[in-house]
PDB file of C-alpha atoms in Angstrom:
ATOM      1  CA  MET A   1     -67.522  43.426  57.656  1.00 54.00           C
ATOM      2  CA  GLU A   2     -64.502  42.154  59.566  1.00 56.00           C
ATOM      3  CA  LYS A   3     -63.071  40.553  56.402  1.00 54.00           C
ATOM      4  CA  LEU A   4     -63.535  43.824  54.537  1.00 50.00           C
ATOM      5  CA  PHE A   5     -61.602  45.659  57.267  1.00 46.00           C
ATOM      6  CA  ILE A   6     -58.762  43.114  57.116  1.00 51.00           C
ATOM      7  CA  ILE A   7     -58.532  43.388  53.324  1.00 51.00           C
ATOM      8  CA  LYS A   8     -58.512  47.181  53.546  1.00 49.00           C
ATOM      9  CA  TYR A   9     -55.833  47.099  56.260  1.00 49.00           C
ATOM     10  CA  LEU A  10     -53.630  44.712  54.255  1.00 47.00           C
ATOM     11  CA  THR A  11     -54.023  46.859  51.144  1.00 44.00           C
ATOM     12  CA  ILE A  12     -52.928  49.987  53.028  1.00 45.00           C
ATOM     13  CA  PHE A  13     -50.009  48.110  54.615  1.00 40.00           C
ATOM     14  CA  ILE A  14     -48.775  46.748  51.269  1.00 43.00           C
ATOM     15  CA  LEU A  15     -49.122  50.198  49.707  1.00 42.00           C
ATOM     16  CA  PHE A  16     -47.119  51.714  52.573  1.00 39.00           C
ATOM     17  CA  ILE A  17     -44.333  49.151  52.137  1.00 38.00           C
ATOM     18  CA  PHE A  18     -44.236  49.768  48.385  1.00 39.00           C
ATOM     19  CA  ILE A  19     -44.101  53.560  48.780  1.00 37.00           C
ATOM     20  CA  SER A  20     -41.409  53.304  51.470  1.00 38.00           C
ATOM     21  CA  HIS A  21     -39.281  51.003  49.335  1.00 40.00           C
ATOM     22  CA  ASN A  22     -39.703  53.262  46.319  1.00 42.00           C
ATOM     23  CA  PHE A  23     -38.801  56.330  48.401  1.00 41.00           C
ATOM     24  CA  TYR A  24     -35.575  54.808  49.687  1.00 42.00           C
ATOM     25  CA  ALA A  25     -34.677  53.469  46.232  1.00 46.00           C
ATOM     26  CA  GLN A  26     -35.103  56.940  44.738  1.00 52.00           C
ATOM     27  CA  ASN A  27     -32.964  58.450  47.503  1.00 78.00           C
ATOM     28  CA  GLU A  28     -30.074  56.047  47.030  1.00 92.00           C
ATOM     29  CA  LEU A  29     -26.754  57.641  46.228  1.00 96.00           C
ATOM     30  CA  PHE A  30     -24.099  56.101  44.021  1.00 97.00           C
ATOM     31  CA  VAL A  31     -20.384  56.800  44.001  1.00 97.00           C
ATOM     32  CA  TYR A  32     -19.432  58.409  40.711  1.00 97.00           C
ATOM     33  CA  ARG A  33     -15.776  59.229  41.384  1.00 96.00           C
ATOM     34  CA  PHE A  34     -13.363  59.045  44.294  1.00 97.00           C
ATOM     35  CA  LEU A  35      -9.732  59.569  45.249  1.00 97.00           C
ATOM     36  CA  GLY A  36      -7.891  57.999  48.159  1.00 97.00           C
ATOM     37  CA  GLU A  37      -9.215  55.072  50.175  1.00 97.00           C
ATOM     38  CA  PRO A  38     -12.651  55.893  51.609  1.00 98.00           C
ATOM     39  CA  TYR A  39     -14.671  52.914  52.821  1.00 97.00           C
ATOM     40  CA  LEU A  40     -18.265  51.982  53.628  1.00 98.00           C
ATOM     41  CA  GLU A  41     -19.718  50.347  56.711  1.00 97.00           C
ATOM     42  CA  ILE A  42     -22.841  48.368  55.832  1.00 93.00           C
ATOM     43  CA  ASN A  43     -24.493  46.364  58.615  1.00 88.00           C
ATOM     44  CA  ASP A  44     -21.167  45.875  60.450  1.00 86.00           C
ATOM     45  CA  SER A  45     -19.412  44.908  57.210  1.00 94.00           C
ATOM     46  CA  ILE A  46     -16.516  47.058  55.948  1.00 96.00           C
ATOM     47  CA  LYS A  47     -16.111  47.488  52.178  1.00 96.00           C
ATOM     48  CA  PRO A  48     -13.781  49.719  50.141  1.00 97.00           C
ATOM     49  CA  VAL A  49     -15.473  52.342  48.000  1.00 98.00           C
ATOM     50  CA  THR A  50     -15.645  51.562  44.286  1.00 97.00           C
ATOM     51  CA  LYS A  51     -17.275  53.373  41.405  1.00 96.00           C
ATOM     52  CA  GLY A  52     -20.960  52.498  41.542  1.00 95.00           C
ATOM     53  CA  SER A  53     -20.957  51.733  45.283  1.00 96.00           C
ATOM     54  CA  ILE A  54     -24.423  52.286  46.705  1.00 95.00           C
ATOM     55  CA  ILE A  55     -24.974  54.538  49.711  1.00 96.00           C
ATOM     56  CA  ASP A  56     -28.375  54.247  51.392  1.00 95.00           C
ATOM     57  CA  LYS A  57     -29.861  54.740  54.861  1.00 94.00           C
ATOM     58  CA  ASN A  58     -27.978  51.675  56.165  1.00 94.00           C
ATOM     59  CA  THR A  59     -24.567  52.908  54.996  1.00 96.00           C
ATOM     60  CA  ILE A  60     -21.875  54.881  56.798  1.00 97.00           C
ATOM     61  CA  LEU A  61     -19.144  56.462  54.673  1.00 98.00           C
ATOM     62  CA  THR A  62     -15.725  56.913  56.303  1.00 98.00           C
ATOM     63  CA  MET A  63     -13.429  59.538  54.804  1.00 98.00           C
ATOM     64  CA  ASN A  64      -9.723  59.630  55.659  1.00 97.00           C
ATOM     65  CA  MET A  65      -7.177  62.388  55.175  1.00 96.00           C
ATOM     66  CA  ASN A  66      -6.867  63.387  51.486  1.00 95.00           C
ATOM     67  CA  ASP A  67      -9.924  61.321  50.487  1.00 98.00           C
ATOM     68  CA  ASP A  68     -12.221  62.886  47.907  1.00 97.00           C
ATOM     69  CA  ILE A  69     -15.587  61.552  46.757  1.00 97.00           C
ATOM     70  CA  GLN A  70     -18.395  62.539  44.390  1.00 97.00           C
ATOM     71  CA  VAL A  71     -21.819  60.876  44.648  1.00 97.00           C
ATOM     72  CA  ILE A  72     -24.952  61.282  42.516  1.00 96.00           C
ATOM     73  CA  ASN A  73     -28.676  60.985  43.156  1.00 94.00           C
ATOM     74  CA  GLU A  74     -31.555  59.983  40.889  1.00 93.00           C
ATOM     75  CA  LYS A  75     -32.081  63.571  39.722  1.00 93.00           C
ATOM     76  CA  GLY A  76     -28.542  63.763  38.373  1.00 93.00           C
ATOM     77  CA  ASP A  77     -27.341  66.025  41.195  1.00 94.00           C
ATOM     78  CA  ILE A  78     -23.713  65.669  42.358  1.00 95.00           C
ATOM     79  CA  PHE A  79     -22.536  65.937  45.959  1.00 96.00           C
ATOM     80  CA  HIS A  80     -18.809  66.519  46.498  1.00 96.00           C
ATOM     81  CA  LEU A  81     -17.179  65.657  49.834  1.00 97.00           C
ATOM     82  CA  VAL A  82     -13.555  66.211  50.875  1.00 96.00           C
ATOM     83  CA  SER A  83     -13.969  66.318  54.679  1.00 96.00           C
ATOM     84  CA  THR A  84     -12.683  63.592  57.000  1.00 97.00           C
ATOM     85  CA  GLY A  85     -14.956  61.663  59.345  1.00 98.00           C
ATOM     86  CA  ASP A  86     -17.978  59.360  59.291  1.00 98.00           C
ATOM     87  CA  PHE A  87     -20.997  60.344  57.197  1.00 98.00           C
ATOM     88  CA  SER A  88     -24.479  58.859  57.041  1.00 96.00           C
ATOM     89  CA  HIS A  89     -26.753  58.908  54.022  1.00 96.00           C
ATOM     90  CA  ASN A  90     -28.572  61.930  55.474  1.00 95.00           C
ATOM     91  CA  ASP A  91     -25.271  63.725  56.096  1.00 96.00           C
ATOM     92  CA  LEU A  92     -24.390  63.414  52.421  1.00 95.00           C
ATOM     93  CA  LEU A  93     -27.763  64.790  51.353  1.00 94.00           C
ATOM     94  CA  LYS A  94     -27.029  67.949  53.365  1.00 94.00           C
ATOM     95  CA  ILE A  95     -23.845  68.679  51.399  1.00 94.00           C
ATOM     96  CA  PRO A  96     -24.305  71.577  48.930  1.00 91.00           C
ATOM     97  CA  MET A  97     -24.719  70.210  45.418  1.00 93.00           C
ATOM     98  CA  ILE A  98     -22.319  71.132  42.637  1.00 93.00           C
ATOM     99  CA  LYS A  99     -24.143  73.841  40.695  1.00 88.00           C
ATOM    100  CA  ASN A 100     -25.219  72.818  37.222  1.00 88.00           C
ATOM    101  CA  THR A 101     -27.893  74.238  34.925  1.00 88.00           C
ATOM    102  CA  ASN A 102     -26.990  72.345  31.745  1.00 93.00           C
ATOM    103  CA  SER A 103     -29.818  69.990  30.749  1.00 94.00           C
ATOM    104  CA  TYR A 104     -27.394  67.693  28.906  1.00 96.00           C
ATOM    105  CA  VAL A 105     -25.315  67.232  32.058  1.00 96.00           C
ATOM    106  CA  LYS A 106     -28.460  66.450  34.070  1.00 94.00           C
ATOM    107  CA  LYS A 107     -29.453  63.898  31.441  1.00 95.00           C
ATOM    108  CA  TYR A 108     -25.962  62.395  31.538  1.00 97.00           C
ATOM    109  CA  PHE A 109     -25.858  61.900  35.309  1.00 96.00           C
ATOM    110  CA  THR A 110     -29.490  60.761  35.489  1.00 95.00           C
ATOM    111  CA  TYR A 111     -28.621  58.108  32.915  1.00 95.00           C
ATOM    112  CA  ILE A 112     -25.600  57.025  34.956  1.00 96.00           C
ATOM    113  CA  TRP A 113     -27.718  56.790  38.137  1.00 95.00           C
ATOM    114  CA  LYS A 114     -30.229  54.566  36.326  1.00 93.00           C
ATOM    115  CA  GLU A 115     -27.425  52.383  34.993  1.00 92.00           C
ATOM    116  CA  PHE A 116     -25.962  52.003  38.495  1.00 92.00           C
ATOM    117  CA  THR A 117     -29.444  51.122  39.793  1.00 89.00           C
ATOM    118  CA  ASN A 118     -30.003  48.513  37.090  1.00 84.00           C
ATOM    119  CA  ASN A 119     -26.589  46.997  37.727  1.00 76.00           C
ATOM    120  CA  VAL A 120     -26.892  46.553  41.505  1.00 63.00           C
ATOM    121  CA  VAL A 121     -28.076  42.961  41.103  1.00 49.00           C
ATOM    122  CA  THR A 122     -26.913  42.111  37.597  1.00 54.00           C
ATOM    123  CA  ARG A 123     -23.435  43.664  37.723  1.00 48.00           C
ATOM    124  CA  HIS A 124     -20.672  41.208  36.877  1.00 41.00           C
ATOM    125  CA  ASN A 125     -16.926  41.521  36.751  1.00 43.00           C
ATOM    126  CA  LYS A 126     -16.231  42.747  33.231  1.00 44.00           C
ATOM    127  CA  SER A 127     -12.550  41.893  33.563  1.00 43.00           C
ATOM    128  CA  GLY A 128     -13.264  38.172  33.754  1.00 47.00           C
ATOM    129  CA  VAL A 129     -14.783  35.516  31.530  1.00 47.00           C
ATOM    130  CA  VAL A 130     -18.561  35.390  31.864  1.00 48.00           C
ATOM    131  CA  TYR A 131     -20.374  32.082  31.500  1.00 45.00           C
ATOM    132  CA  ARG A 132     -24.003  31.873  30.402  1.00 44.00           C
ATOM    133  CA  GLY A 133     -24.920  28.232  30.215  1.00 39.00           C
ATOM    134  CA  ASP A 134     -22.833  26.626  27.475  1.00 43.00           C
ATOM    135  CA  ASP A 135     -22.005  30.037  26.020  1.00 60.00           C
ATOM    136  CA  ILE A 136     -18.660  31.591  26.962  1.00 80.00           C
ATOM    137  CA  VAL A 137     -18.705  35.381  26.676  1.00 91.00           C
ATOM    138  CA  LEU A 138     -15.143  36.499  25.981  1.00 96.00           C
ATOM    139  CA  MET A 139     -15.653  39.961  24.475  1.00 97.00           C
ATOM    140  CA  SER A 140     -14.234  42.889  26.436  1.00 96.00           C
ATOM    141  CA  HIS A 141     -13.844  45.831  24.008  1.00 96.00           C
ATOM    142  CA  PRO A 142     -15.833  47.453  22.471  1.00 97.00           C
ATOM    143  CA  ALA A 143     -18.453  47.069  25.184  1.00 96.00           C
ATOM    144  CA  ASP A 144     -22.024  46.104  24.393  1.00 97.00           C
ATOM    145  CA  SER A 145     -24.611  48.548  23.024  1.00 97.00           C
ATOM    146  CA  ILE A 146     -22.402  51.562  22.311  1.00 98.00           C
ATOM    147  CA  LYS A 147     -22.003  54.256  19.668  1.00 98.00           C
ATOM    148  CA  ILE A 148     -18.535  54.742  18.190  1.00 99.00           C
ATOM    149  CA  TYR A 149     -16.893  57.550  16.229  1.00 98.00           C
ATOM    150  CA  TYR A 150     -13.365  56.277  15.558  1.00 96.00           C
ATOM    151  CA  PRO A 151     -11.380  55.764  12.326  1.00 98.00           C
ATOM    152  CA  GLU A 152     -10.187  52.398  13.652  1.00 98.00           C
ATOM    153  CA  ILE A 153     -11.766  49.852  16.015  1.00 98.00           C
ATOM    154  CA  ASN A 154      -9.615  47.609  18.188  1.00 98.00           C
ATOM    155  CA  PHE A 155     -11.541  44.487  19.205  1.00 99.00           C
ATOM    156  CA  GLU A 156     -10.251  42.770  22.343  1.00 98.00           C
ATOM    157  CA  TRP A 157     -11.281  39.614  24.163  1.00 98.00           C
ATOM    158  CA  LYS A 158     -10.234  37.460  27.094  1.00 96.00           C
ATOM    159  CA  ALA A 159      -7.930  34.504  26.639  1.00 96.00           C
ATOM    160  CA  ILE A 160      -8.998  30.966  27.476  1.00 94.00           C
ATOM    161  CA  LYS A 161      -6.364  29.337  29.643  1.00 92.00           C
ATOM    162  CA  ASP A 162      -4.110  26.834  27.840  1.00 92.00           C
ATOM    163  CA  LYS A 163      -5.910  27.366  24.524  1.00 91.00           C
ATOM    164  CA  THR A 164      -3.707  26.572  21.506  1.00 91.00           C
ATOM    165  CA  LYS A 165      -6.266  26.646  18.690  1.00 94.00           C
ATOM    166  CA  GLU A 166      -7.712  29.664  16.918  1.00 96.00           C
ATOM    167  CA  TYR A 167     -10.381  32.015  18.197  1.00 97.00           C
ATOM    168  CA  TYR A 168     -12.985  33.013  15.625  1.00 98.00           C
ATOM    169  CA  PHE A 169     -13.930  36.664  15.360  1.00 98.00           C
ATOM    170  CA  ILE A 170     -17.409  36.973  13.862  1.00 98.00           C
ATOM    171  CA  LEU A 171     -18.825  40.326  12.762  1.00 99.00           C
ATOM    172  CA  LYS A 172     -22.372  40.857  11.474  1.00 98.00           C
ATOM    173  CA  ASN A 173     -23.398  43.996   9.594  1.00 99.00           C
ATOM    174  CA  LEU A 174     -27.041  44.347  10.634  1.00 98.00           C
ATOM    175  CA  ASP A 175     -27.804  46.757   7.784  1.00 98.00           C
ATOM    176  CA  SER A 176     -26.347  44.803   4.858  1.00 98.00           C
ATOM    177  CA  GLY A 177     -26.539  41.296   6.321  1.00 97.00           C
ATOM    178  CA  GLU A 178     -22.848  40.695   5.592  1.00 98.00           C
ATOM    179  CA  ILE A 179     -20.991  38.341   7.948  1.00 98.00           C
ATOM    180  CA  THR A 180     -17.204  38.453   8.364  1.00 98.00           C
ATOM    181  CA  LYS A 181     -15.275  35.601  10.018  1.00 98.00           C
ATOM    182  CA  ILE A 182     -11.592  35.773  10.914  1.00 98.00           C
ATOM    183  CA  GLY A 183      -9.565  33.066  12.653  1.00 98.00           C
ATOM    184  CA  THR A 184      -6.685  34.198  14.869  1.00 97.00           C
ATOM    185  CA  LEU A 185      -4.507  32.972  17.724  1.00 97.00           C
ATOM    186  CA  SER A 186      -4.390  36.511  19.122  1.00 97.00           C
ATOM    187  CA  THR A 187      -6.801  38.097  21.603  1.00 98.00           C
ATOM    188  CA  SER A 188      -7.178  41.335  19.662  1.00 98.00           C
ATOM    189  CA  LEU A 189      -7.940  42.482  16.147  1.00 98.00           C
ATOM    190  CA  SER A 190      -7.962  45.940  14.549  1.00 98.00           C
ATOM    191  CA  LEU A 191     -10.199  46.979  11.655  1.00 99.00           C
ATOM    192  CA  PHE A 192     -10.338  50.339   9.904  1.00 99.00           C
ATOM    193  CA  VAL A 193     -13.584  52.188   9.282  1.00 98.00           C
ATOM    194  CA  ASP A 194     -12.781  52.553   5.592  1.00 97.00           C
ATOM    195  CA  GLY A 195     -15.956  51.363   3.894  1.00 97.00           C
ATOM    196  CA  THR A 196     -14.824  47.791   3.311  1.00 97.00           C
ATOM    197  CA  ILE A 197     -15.766  45.749   6.392  1.00 98.00           C
ATOM    198  CA  LEU A 198     -16.611  48.621   8.729  1.00 99.00           C
ATOM    199  CA  LYS A 199     -18.762  51.420   7.297  1.00 98.00           C
ATOM    200  CA  GLU A 200     -19.804  54.705   8.889  1.00 98.00           C
ATOM    201  CA  GLY A 201     -23.483  54.823   9.808  1.00 98.00           C
ATOM    202  CA  ASP A 202     -23.964  51.041   9.964  1.00 99.00           C
ATOM    203  CA  ASN A 203     -24.980  48.849  12.905  1.00 99.00           C
ATOM    204  CA  TYR A 204     -22.995  45.773  13.899  1.00 99.00           C
ATOM    205  CA  GLU A 205     -22.849  42.786  16.210  1.00 99.00           C
ATOM    206  CA  TRP A 206     -19.694  40.872  17.084  1.00 98.00           C
ATOM    207  CA  THR A 207     -18.669  37.837  19.045  1.00 98.00           C
ATOM    208  CA  ILE A 208     -15.737  35.518  19.729  1.00 98.00           C
ATOM    209  CA  THR A 209     -16.218  31.762  19.467  1.00 96.00           C
ATOM    210  CA  GLU A 210     -14.119  28.612  19.380  1.00 94.00           C
ATOM    211  CA  THR A 211     -15.765  27.297  16.223  1.00 92.00           C
ATOM    212  CA  LYS A 212     -16.217  28.609  12.677  1.00 92.00           C
ATOM    213  CA  TYR A 213     -19.880  27.692  12.636  1.00 94.00           C
ATOM    214  CA  PRO A 214     -21.487  28.459  15.985  1.00 94.00           C
ATOM    215  CA  ASN A 215     -25.218  28.280  16.603  1.00 94.00           C
ATOM    216  CA  PHE A 216     -26.093  31.977  16.347  1.00 94.00           C
ATOM    217  CA  ASN A 217     -29.289  31.410  18.329  1.00 92.00           C
ATOM    218  CA  LYS A 218     -27.199  30.309  21.315  1.00 92.00           C
ATOM    219  CA  THR A 219     -24.331  32.756  20.876  1.00 95.00           C
ATOM    220  CA  THR A 220     -24.070  36.064  22.734  1.00 96.00           C
ATOM    221  CA  PHE A 221     -23.254  39.057  20.539  1.00 98.00           C
ATOM    222  CA  TYR A 222     -22.195  42.568  21.522  1.00 98.00           C
ATOM    223  CA  SER A 223     -23.671  45.364  19.406  1.00 98.00           C
ATOM    224  CA  PHE A 224     -22.361  48.765  18.335  1.00 99.00           C
ATOM    225  CA  LYS A 225     -23.293  51.595  16.006  1.00 99.00           C
ATOM    226  CA  LEU A 226     -20.675  53.374  13.882  1.00 99.00           C
ATOM    227  CA  LEU A 227     -21.634  57.035  13.813  1.00 99.00           C
ATOM    228  CA  ASN A 228     -21.177  58.968  10.604  1.00 98.00           C
ATOM    229  CA  THR A 229     -19.990  62.577  10.644  1.00 98.00           C
ATOM    230  CA  SER A 230     -23.461  64.137  10.552  1.00 98.00           C
ATOM    231  CA  GLU A 231     -24.689  61.896  13.384  1.00 98.00           C
ATOM    232  CA  PHE A 232     -21.682  62.781  15.517  1.00 98.00           C
ATOM    233  CA  ASP A 233     -22.003  66.494  14.722  1.00 98.00           C
ATOM    234  CA  ALA A 234     -25.625  66.348  15.928  1.00 97.00           C
ATOM    235  CA  MET A 235     -24.286  65.280  19.338  1.00 97.00           C
ATOM    236  CA  GLU A 236     -21.630  68.005  19.469  1.00 95.00           C
ATOM    237  CA  GLN A 237     -23.556  70.444  21.675  1.00 96.00           C
ATOM    238  CA  GLU A 238     -24.472  67.703  24.148  1.00 97.00           C
ATOM    239  CA  LEU A 239     -20.934  66.312  24.315  1.00 98.00           C
ATOM    240  CA  GLU A 240     -19.401  69.787  24.681  1.00 97.00           C
ATOM    241  CA  GLY A 241     -21.670  70.544  27.643  1.00 97.00           C
ATOM    242  CA  ILE A 242     -20.812  67.268  29.365  1.00 98.00           C
ATOM    243  CA  THR A 243     -17.097  67.653  28.601  1.00 98.00           C
ATOM    244  CA  LYS A 244     -16.969  71.173  30.045  1.00 97.00           C
ATOM    245  CA  PHE A 245     -18.699  70.102  33.262  1.00 97.00           C
ATOM    246  CA  LEU A 246     -16.503  67.025  33.754  1.00 97.00           C
ATOM    247  CA  LYS A 247     -13.421  69.189  33.238  1.00 96.00           C
ATOM    248  CA  ASN A 248     -14.695  71.589  35.910  1.00 95.00           C
ATOM    249  CA  ILE A 249     -15.043  68.773  38.457  1.00 94.00           C
ATOM    250  CA  GLY A 250     -11.476  67.615  37.922  1.00 93.00           C
ATOM    251  CA  LEU A 251     -11.337  65.102  35.082  1.00 95.00           C
ATOM    252  CA  SER A 252      -8.540  65.218  32.502  1.00 96.00           C
ATOM    253  CA  LYS A 253      -9.199  65.097  28.745  1.00 96.00           C
ATOM    254  CA  ASN A 254      -8.486  61.357  28.574  1.00 96.00           C
ATOM    255  CA  GLU A 255     -10.552  60.679  31.699  1.00 96.00           C
ATOM    256  CA  ILE A 256     -13.468  62.606  30.196  1.00 98.00           C
ATOM    257  CA  ARG A 257     -13.483  60.581  26.987  1.00 97.00           C
ATOM    258  CA  GLU A 258     -13.131  57.353  28.937  1.00 96.00           C
ATOM    259  CA  ALA A 259     -15.965  58.357  31.286  1.00 96.00           C
ATOM    260  CA  ILE A 260     -18.345  59.271  28.463  1.00 98.00           C
ATOM    261  CA  CYS A 261     -17.484  56.025  26.674  1.00 97.00           C
ATOM    262  CA  LEU A 262     -17.890  53.765  29.720  1.00 95.00           C
ATOM    263  CA  ASP A 263     -20.780  55.576  31.396  1.00 95.00           C
ATOM    264  CA  TYR A 264     -22.745  57.016  28.484  1.00 96.00           C
ATOM    265  CA  ASN A 265     -21.914  54.506  25.737  1.00 97.00           C
ATOM    266  CA  ILE A 266     -20.622  57.124  23.299  1.00 98.00           C
ATOM    267  CA  CYS A 267     -16.980  56.555  22.343  1.00 98.00           C
ATOM    268  CA  PHE A 268     -15.087  59.135  20.305  1.00 96.00           C
TER     269      PHE A 268
END
């Protein structure tokens, strides 16, 4: 009887911990956009605000004169703060949300919140060279797993210090099975979407290696989908809704396209 009580007590305790953790995780806020130099105090540690900074119950946000910040929650709601002072997580939740009734915009910011959540532990510095075992990941643009609607794609990658030999650009068409290899001393390469190497509607993977014949099973590839006109037109209503909202919260035309490309993986 005593053992049964202990087991029941432990089960309730574990369930309570799980629910509490899940509650706080769902109530985390992430910085979407900021101006100025706001900073965060986390357990006596001071950190500058960056895009994707997490704000939870242990965080104090300090806003200086002319600072401006927008944070999002897991429902895709946006809180906009321009006041000076120190603000707790609860203080931010009391700020009136930016009104939005567009389902596409909600979907957009919910997606961004999930991406920020997934990247808390796995986030790496995309501006540097990433090492995964013996594999050197040099690719920087286009990013991984995106959809593109451009007439020309500029591939860019990071340089290896003191390298004098060629890099090898390798492109795989996942629909046709065609593989293109190009050797170059440069760290960029442009290809036109003209139906020769790059074709509208097809799916691709690309990588940069130091050898003509890498082991594909041990090589990291970035993937992208080239949208055709009908596929892009099908997204028009969604993209127009997102674009209009981002314009209303202060983003310029170029900033909007960059934001949708970086945050939503649709580049046009």
